[in-house]
Structures are given as C-alpha cells and as structure tokens.
Amino acid sequence: MERLSRQIEARFNQIEAIYNFEHGNEFEVALCQLLAELLPDKYGVCRGVILSHDDDKEGDDIIIYDRMNFPSLRGDESVGFSLRQQIPFDAVYAYIECKHAIEDYETLNKALSQVAKVKELLFKRQLRKNKDYDVAGPIYNGKVRDWPRQEPEYLNQPYGVVFARRYKSRLISSIRPTSLSPDLMILGKDHIGSQTVNLGPDGVKGAIFVDEKCGYPLVEEFNKDCAFGLGIIMLLNALSSIQLEPINWNAFLNNHFSEKLKKT
C-alpha cells in the first residue's frame, strides 16, 4: 500500500511539474492520465458528463466507463483528456468528483452534492437485482447484525468517489450515508472516507458500496502515506464487482426520433 501510494504521489509530482495544477481542469487531466495507466484496458477514462436516455445530464469531472461496448472514445488519451465527452449512463461504472484540495466545508459539500446528483441519475437506469443481497442485513452466529452489507442491492450499482489530492483533516467527523452518498473518499495521502465495520473474530471488513440501511456513518480514517494506494485498490475492488447491462441504444434512438417528430 505504501509503495503504491508513493508511486502515485511521485506520478502526481511529475505531472504537476508540467501542469502546475493552478486550475481544477489541470488536476482532472492529471488524474485521468494516472487512472488510464493504472486501470485494466476494459475501463475507459474521460472527463465529461453522463447522459440518460431522456437527455438528462449530470457530472462534470471524471467518468470510468465500459470502453469495450462504448469504443468510440479510445483515442481520447491522444488529445490529453482535454475534451469533455458525453457517456451514456448504461456504460458508466463510476464517477469521480475531483478536487485538488478540500480544505473547507463549502468545497466538501459541493463535492458531496455533485456525487449525489450523478448517482441519482445513474439509479434511473435499468438496475439488476443482486440475489446475494442481504435484505435483512448480514447474519453472524445466527443473528442479524447492524453491519454494512457486503453485497450491493444491484449488480450494476452506481459507484461514486470524491478524490482530493490535499485535505484538511477532521472536516469529516461522520456523515450519515444515503444511497446518494460517495461510496469512497480519497482525501489526500493520509485519509480515507468509507463505511467500515469490525466483525470481531471474522476480521475487519469494509462495505464496498455505501449502505444507507446500516447505521454506520461514513468516517474519516487515518492511514498515513497509504490513502492513495488504498483508494485505488478499493476502487478496483468495486469496479470488478459491477456488472453493467448492455447499452440500451433503442431508448436513445427512440428519444431522438420522437423529438424529431415533435419538430415536424
């Protein structure tokens, strides 16, 4: 974890020497470059907005999408991620709200609000029920426990992330989560925001996706010099568990032709 975090921090420093990170767009581009280097080829990375069948749009930062079924953006890296793209919401694995620094409540609340808007849109796509979801809650020693469920309710559960390179500690004492809260917060090189639980003799486990039916809050956890590495591995863990539905091109086509008919 420490070695991966050091490598990520070194890569940020290398990119910062070129971009200087004076503006938010430059840090978004840098994070896109980093994710493109770290993620398997099946995942595309771009900056832009997420588009529903009805032309509703949300998001403005980083999108991780299915590049195998939405391949037209494969050349995006060649233009340095400078172009903002539109990604159909069926093809979206995760959305990352990117902040160079979160050092006050205004910036934090704005990041939380942006993730909530994106997740609200993604929950409107066709969702696949997960048969392994514990409706009543996790069972341990024959008793239902108030712990975050290890399996999400849907196989194509929306995943939201807040990523900040710099962070002022103790801004997040605890956040009572909803389904629209970030599933993961990578807060500088020393802090992770997540929903975790101690399972005693069964070890310490964390929920991959935020579970609003559990009483546990999102908490700020101190992991000195490990947060970048931990965050990337937690992101990979979530991405590998998401099973997207095929892109519903018919819905996009029907909406387009319906709008054309209204104008004629």
Protein backbone atom coordinates (compact mmCIF):
# COMPACT_ATOMS: atom_id res chain seq x y z
CA MET A 1 0.00 0.00 0.00
CA GLU A 2 2.77 2.41 0.96
CA ARG A 3 4.79 1.65 -2.16
CA LEU A 4 1.78 2.10 -4.46
CA SER A 5 0.89 5.36 -2.69
CA ARG A 6 4.45 6.63 -3.10
CA GLN A 7 4.37 5.74 -6.80
CA ILE A 8 1.07 7.60 -7.25
CA GLU A 9 2.34 10.65 -5.36
CA ALA A 10 5.52 10.64 -7.44
CA ARG A 11 3.43 10.47 -10.63
CA PHE A 12 1.35 13.43 -9.43
CA ASN A 13 4.54 15.40 -8.76
CA GLN A 14 5.83 14.55 -12.22
CA ILE A 15 2.59 15.68 -13.89
CA GLU A 16 2.38 18.78 -11.66
CA ALA A 17 5.79 19.88 -12.94
CA ILE A 18 4.13 20.18 -16.37
CA TYR A 19 0.62 21.41 -15.50
CA ASN A 20 1.31 23.26 -12.22
CA PHE A 21 -2.28 22.42 -11.06
CA GLU A 22 -3.21 26.08 -10.92
CA HIS A 23 -6.72 25.30 -12.16
CA GLY A 24 -9.10 22.43 -11.43
CA ASN A 25 -9.11 21.26 -15.05
CA GLU A 26 -5.39 20.57 -14.94
CA PHE A 27 -5.71 18.29 -11.93
CA GLU A 28 -8.62 16.44 -13.57
CA VAL A 29 -6.44 15.80 -16.63
CA ALA A 30 -3.62 14.57 -14.40
CA LEU A 31 -5.91 12.17 -12.55
CA CYS A 32 -7.28 10.88 -15.86
CA GLN A 33 -3.73 10.15 -17.02
CA LEU A 34 -2.96 8.35 -13.77
CA LEU A 35 -6.14 6.22 -13.86
CA ALA A 36 -5.57 5.33 -17.52
CA GLU A 37 -2.15 3.99 -16.52
CA LEU A 38 -3.47 2.01 -13.53
CA LEU A 39 -6.82 0.58 -14.67
CA PRO A 40 -7.21 -2.52 -16.87
CA ASP A 41 -7.92 -1.88 -20.55
CA LYS A 42 -11.63 -2.73 -20.29
CA TYR A 43 -12.17 0.53 -18.37
CA GLY A 44 -12.20 3.81 -20.26
CA VAL A 45 -11.43 7.09 -18.51
CA CYS A 46 -12.56 10.52 -19.64
CA ARG A 47 -13.74 13.92 -18.47
CA GLY A 48 -17.30 14.88 -19.21
CA VAL A 49 -20.97 14.37 -18.48
CA ILE A 50 -23.24 11.34 -18.14
CA LEU A 51 -26.25 11.25 -20.44
CA SER A 52 -29.57 9.46 -19.84
CA HIS A 53 -31.98 8.19 -22.50
CA ASP A 54 -34.08 11.33 -21.94
CA ASP A 55 -31.13 13.70 -22.46
CA ASP A 56 -30.76 14.42 -18.73
CA LYS A 57 -27.12 15.21 -17.96
CA GLU A 58 -25.08 15.23 -14.77
CA GLY A 59 -21.43 15.31 -13.77
CA ASP A 60 -18.56 17.42 -14.95
CA ASP A 61 -15.45 15.60 -13.77
CA ILE A 62 -14.10 12.06 -14.33
CA ILE A 63 -16.07 9.09 -15.66
CA ILE A 64 -14.97 5.46 -15.71
CA TYR A 65 -16.92 3.68 -18.43
CA ASP A 66 -17.10 0.43 -20.41
CA ARG A 67 -14.76 1.05 -23.32
CA MET A 68 -15.42 -2.38 -24.85
CA ASN A 69 -19.10 -1.57 -25.51
CA PHE A 70 -18.65 2.17 -25.99
CA PRO A 71 -15.42 2.18 -28.03
CA SER A 72 -15.59 5.49 -29.85
CA LEU A 73 -13.54 7.30 -27.21
CA ARG A 74 -10.47 5.06 -27.37
CA GLY A 75 -8.44 7.85 -28.92
CA ASP A 76 -9.22 10.30 -26.13
CA GLU A 77 -5.84 9.83 -24.48
CA SER A 78 -4.17 11.16 -27.64
CA VAL A 79 -5.62 14.60 -27.00
CA GLY A 80 -4.58 14.56 -23.37
CA PHE A 81 -8.10 14.18 -21.97
CA SER A 82 -8.72 17.81 -22.82
CA LEU A 83 -12.08 17.14 -24.48
CA ARG A 84 -15.19 16.68 -22.38
CA GLN A 85 -17.25 13.73 -23.58
CA GLN A 86 -20.85 12.54 -23.21
CA ILE A 87 -21.17 8.97 -21.94
CA PRO A 88 -24.48 7.04 -21.96
CA PHE A 89 -25.37 6.16 -18.39
CA ASP A 90 -25.71 2.44 -19.21
CA ALA A 91 -21.95 2.39 -19.89
CA VAL A 92 -20.84 4.07 -16.65
CA TYR A 93 -19.02 2.12 -13.94
CA ALA A 94 -18.09 5.01 -11.66
CA TYR A 95 -17.99 8.78 -11.34
CA ILE A 96 -15.17 10.65 -9.60
CA GLU A 97 -15.64 14.19 -8.30
CA CYS A 98 -12.13 15.58 -8.44
CA LYS A 99 -10.80 18.35 -6.17
CA HIS A 100 -7.19 19.49 -5.99
CA ALA A 101 -7.81 20.47 -2.36
CA ILE A 102 -10.66 20.09 0.15
CA GLU A 103 -9.85 22.47 2.97
CA ASP A 104 -13.25 23.90 3.92
CA TYR A 105 -16.86 22.78 4.30
CA GLU A 106 -18.01 24.67 1.21
CA THR A 107 -15.73 22.66 -1.08
CA LEU A 108 -16.59 19.42 0.71
CA ASN A 109 -20.34 19.98 0.48
CA LYS A 110 -20.08 20.88 -3.20
CA ALA A 111 -18.25 17.62 -3.89
CA LEU A 112 -20.86 15.62 -1.96
CA SER A 113 -23.66 17.37 -3.86
CA GLN A 114 -22.11 16.64 -7.26
CA VAL A 115 -21.72 12.94 -6.48
CA ALA A 116 -25.32 12.79 -5.24
CA LYS A 117 -26.66 14.30 -8.49
CA VAL A 118 -24.72 11.81 -10.60
CA LYS A 119 -25.77 8.79 -8.55
CA GLU A 120 -29.40 9.92 -8.63
CA LEU A 121 -29.23 9.90 -12.44
CA LEU A 122 -27.48 6.52 -12.57
CA PHE A 123 -30.13 4.96 -10.32
CA LYS A 124 -32.66 5.75 -13.09
CA ARG A 125 -31.06 3.27 -15.49
CA GLN A 126 -32.28 -0.34 -15.64
CA LEU A 127 -30.95 -1.96 -12.47
CA ARG A 128 -30.23 -5.67 -11.99
CA LYS A 129 -31.23 -7.17 -8.65
CA ASN A 130 -28.46 -8.99 -6.80
CA LYS A 131 -29.63 -12.38 -5.48
CA ASP A 132 -26.85 -12.36 -2.87
CA TYR A 133 -28.02 -9.09 -1.31
CA ASP A 134 -28.83 -9.45 2.42
CA VAL A 135 -32.20 -7.73 2.62
CA ALA A 136 -32.45 -8.03 6.43
CA GLY A 137 -28.75 -7.38 6.97
CA PRO A 138 -25.64 -9.55 7.49
CA ILE A 139 -26.13 -12.65 9.65
CA TYR A 140 -23.35 -13.64 12.05
CA ASN A 141 -23.65 -16.53 14.54
CA GLY A 142 -27.30 -16.85 13.58
CA LYS A 143 -28.17 -13.23 14.37
CA VAL A 144 -28.84 -10.28 12.08
CA ARG A 145 -26.21 -7.62 12.67
CA ASP A 146 -26.25 -3.87 12.04
CA TRP A 147 -23.27 -4.05 9.72
CA PRO A 148 -22.88 -2.77 6.18
CA ARG A 149 -23.97 -5.39 3.69
CA GLN A 150 -21.03 -6.88 1.83
CA GLU A 151 -23.05 -7.29 -1.38
CA PRO A 152 -24.81 -4.35 -3.08
CA GLU A 153 -28.54 -4.39 -3.79
CA TYR A 154 -27.91 -4.21 -7.55
CA LEU A 155 -25.30 -5.88 -9.74
CA ASN A 156 -24.83 -2.64 -11.67
CA GLN A 157 -24.85 -0.47 -8.55
CA PRO A 158 -23.70 3.12 -9.22
CA TYR A 159 -20.34 3.93 -7.62
CA GLY A 160 -19.35 7.46 -6.58
CA VAL A 161 -15.95 8.74 -5.46
CA VAL A 162 -14.57 12.01 -4.13
CA PHE A 163 -10.83 12.38 -4.80
CA ALA A 164 -8.76 15.21 -3.31
CA ARG A 165 -5.00 15.49 -3.50
CA ARG A 166 -4.89 17.81 -0.49
CA TYR A 167 -7.16 17.57 2.53
CA LYS A 168 -7.60 19.36 5.85
CA SER A 169 -8.20 16.67 8.45
CA ARG A 170 -11.30 16.40 10.63
CA LEU A 171 -13.60 18.09 8.15
CA ILE A 172 -15.49 14.80 8.09
CA SER A 173 -16.32 13.77 11.63
CA SER A 174 -19.03 11.40 10.37
CA ILE A 175 -21.60 11.53 7.59
CA ARG A 176 -24.90 9.69 7.87
CA PRO A 177 -24.96 7.99 4.47
CA THR A 178 -27.75 7.75 1.94
CA SER A 179 -27.82 5.83 -1.33
CA LEU A 180 -26.56 9.04 -2.98
CA SER A 181 -23.50 9.47 -0.73
CA PRO A 182 -19.98 8.78 -2.03
CA ASP A 183 -19.02 5.13 -1.69
CA LEU A 184 -15.38 6.15 -1.28
CA MET A 185 -13.50 9.32 -0.42
CA ILE A 186 -9.76 9.53 -1.10
CA LEU A 187 -8.67 12.52 0.96
CA GLY A 188 -5.05 13.36 0.35
CA LYS A 189 -2.27 10.89 1.02
CA ASP A 190 -3.27 10.18 4.62
CA HIS A 191 -7.07 9.86 4.84
CA ILE A 192 -9.81 7.58 3.50
CA GLY A 193 -13.53 8.19 3.95
CA SER A 194 -15.57 4.98 3.95
CA GLN A 195 -18.17 2.90 5.78
CA THR A 196 -16.38 0.17 7.74
CA VAL A 197 -17.23 -2.35 10.44
CA ASN A 198 -15.31 -4.56 12.86
CA LEU A 199 -16.54 -8.15 12.60
CA GLY A 200 -14.59 -9.37 15.64
CA PRO A 201 -13.17 -12.87 15.11
CA ASP A 202 -14.22 -12.73 11.46
CA GLY A 203 -11.81 -9.86 10.87
CA VAL A 204 -12.25 -6.25 9.79
CA LYS A 205 -14.24 -5.77 6.60
CA GLY A 206 -15.49 -2.71 4.80
CA ALA A 207 -18.58 -2.35 2.68
CA ILE A 208 -17.65 -1.95 -1.00
CA PHE A 209 -20.74 0.18 -1.60
CA VAL A 210 -22.31 2.58 0.87
CA ASP A 211 -25.29 1.00 2.69
CA GLU A 212 -27.92 3.51 3.77
CA LYS A 213 -29.87 0.82 5.68
CA CYS A 214 -26.96 0.37 8.07
CA GLY A 215 -26.48 2.74 11.00
CA TYR A 216 -22.74 3.09 10.45
CA PRO A 217 -21.63 6.53 9.17
CA LEU A 218 -19.04 7.43 6.62
CA VAL A 219 -15.98 8.16 8.71
CA GLU A 220 -12.60 9.72 8.12
CA GLU A 221 -9.86 7.16 8.72
CA PHE A 222 -6.19 8.00 9.12
CA ASN A 223 -3.85 5.84 7.02
CA LYS A 224 -0.51 7.62 6.94
CA ASP A 225 1.00 7.71 3.45
CA CYS A 226 -1.35 4.90 2.30
CA ALA A 227 -4.56 6.63 1.22
CA PHE A 228 -3.76 6.85 -2.50
CA GLY A 229 -2.84 3.16 -2.69
CA LEU A 230 -5.77 2.06 -0.54
CA GLY A 231 -8.16 4.18 -2.55
CA ILE A 232 -7.07 2.78 -5.91
CA ILE A 233 -7.33 -0.81 -4.66
CA MET A 234 -10.79 -0.11 -3.16
CA LEU A 235 -11.82 1.41 -6.50
CA LEU A 236 -10.55 -1.65 -8.39
CA ASN A 237 -12.43 -3.89 -5.97
CA ALA A 238 -15.67 -2.05 -6.68
CA LEU A 239 -15.15 -1.93 -10.45
CA SER A 240 -14.53 -5.68 -10.61
CA SER A 241 -17.84 -6.36 -8.86
CA ILE A 242 -20.02 -4.19 -11.12
CA GLN A 243 -21.89 -6.00 -13.91
CA LEU A 244 -23.29 -3.49 -16.37
CA GLU A 245 -26.35 -4.07 -18.51
CA PRO A 246 -25.93 -3.76 -22.30
CA ILE A 247 -26.29 -0.20 -23.54
CA ASN A 248 -29.94 0.41 -24.41
CA TRP A 249 -29.37 2.04 -27.79
CA ASN A 250 -33.07 1.64 -28.67
CA ALA A 251 -34.03 4.06 -25.91
CA PHE A 252 -31.60 6.69 -27.24
CA LEU A 253 -32.83 6.19 -30.80
CA ASN A 254 -36.48 6.30 -29.81
CA ASN A 255 -35.96 9.53 -27.88
CA HIS A 256 -34.12 11.09 -30.81
CA PHE A 257 -36.77 10.25 -33.40
CA SER A 258 -39.56 11.22 -31.03
CA GLU A 259 -38.02 14.67 -30.62
CA LYS A 260 -37.60 14.99 -34.40
CA LEU A 261 -41.30 14.18 -34.92
CA LYS A 262 -42.34 16.85 -32.48
CA LYS A 263 -40.48 19.43 -34.52
CA THR A 264 -42.05 18.45 -37.85
